[in-house]
Amino acid sequence: MMSKSTNKAAVPEAMNALERFKYEVASEIGVPLTDGYNGDLTSKQNGSVGGYMVKKMIEAQERQMAGK
């Protein structure tokens, strides 16, 4: 399930979890992300996955900061 991305995680130990999270988010929002080549997806589709990932991570951090 690992793609050949050149992105580097700030916490390398989190790479596998982030990769799983990406596919989970893509599934939730209906983007047909597959392991391997995804060049047939639009920039909008790919961007929505990244944007929604960030939104969910911010929400989780806000909950943690609020003690919830």
Coordinates of C-alpha atoms in Angstrom, one line a residue:
M1 CA 0.0 0.0 0.0
M2 CA 3.0 2.3 0.2
S3 CA 3.3 4.7 -2.7
K4 CA 6.7 5.9 -4.1
S5 CA 6.4 9.4 -2.7
T6 CA 9.4 11.7 -2.2
N7 CA 7.7 13.4 0.7
K8 CA 9.5 13.1 4.0
A9 CA 7.6 12.9 7.3
A10 CA 8.6 15.0 10.2
V11 CA 8.3 11.8 12.2
P12 CA 9.5 9.0 10.0
E13 CA 7.9 6.4 12.3
A14 CA 4.5 7.8 11.3
M15 CA 4.8 7.2 7.6
N16 CA 2.9 4.0 7.5
A17 CA 0.1 5.4 9.6
L18 CA -0.1 8.5 7.4
E19 CA -0.3 6.3 4.3
R20 CA -3.2 4.3 5.8
F21 CA -4.9 7.6 6.8
K22 CA -4.6 8.9 3.2
Y23 CA -6.4 5.9 1.9
E24 CA -9.0 6.1 4.6
V25 CA -9.7 9.7 3.8
A26 CA -9.9 9.1 0.1
S27 CA -12.4 6.3 0.7
E28 CA -14.5 8.6 3.0
I29 CA -14.7 11.3 0.4
G30 CA -15.2 9.0 -2.6
V31 CA -11.8 9.5 -4.3
P32 CA -10.8 6.3 -6.1
L33 CA -7.2 6.4 -4.8
T34 CA -5.2 3.2 -5.6
D35 CA -1.8 1.9 -4.6
G36 CA 0.5 2.9 -7.5
Y37 CA -0.3 5.2 -10.4
N38 CA -3.0 7.7 -9.8
G39 CA -2.3 10.1 -12.7
D40 CA -5.8 9.6 -14.0
L41 CA -7.2 11.5 -11.0
T42 CA -7.7 15.3 -11.2
S43 CA -5.8 17.8 -9.2
K44 CA -9.0 18.6 -7.5
Q45 CA -9.5 15.0 -6.4
N46 CA -5.9 14.6 -5.1
G47 CA -6.0 18.0 -3.4
S48 CA -9.3 17.2 -1.7
V49 CA -7.6 14.2 -0.1
G50 CA -4.7 16.2 1.3
G51 CA -7.0 19.1 2.3
Y52 CA -9.4 16.7 4.2
M53 CA -6.5 15.0 5.9
V54 CA -5.2 18.3 7.2
K55 CA -8.7 19.3 8.4
K56 CA -9.1 16.0 10.3
M57 CA -5.6 16.3 11.8
I58 CA -6.4 19.9 13.0
E59 CA -9.7 18.8 14.5
A60 CA -8.0 16.0 16.4
Q61 CA -5.3 18.3 17.7
E62 CA -7.9 20.9 18.8
R63 CA -9.8 18.2 20.7
Q64 CA -6.6 17.1 22.3
M65 CA -5.7 20.7 23.3
A66 CA -9.2 21.1 24.7
G67 CA -8.8 18.0 26.8
K68 CA -11.6 16.1 25.1

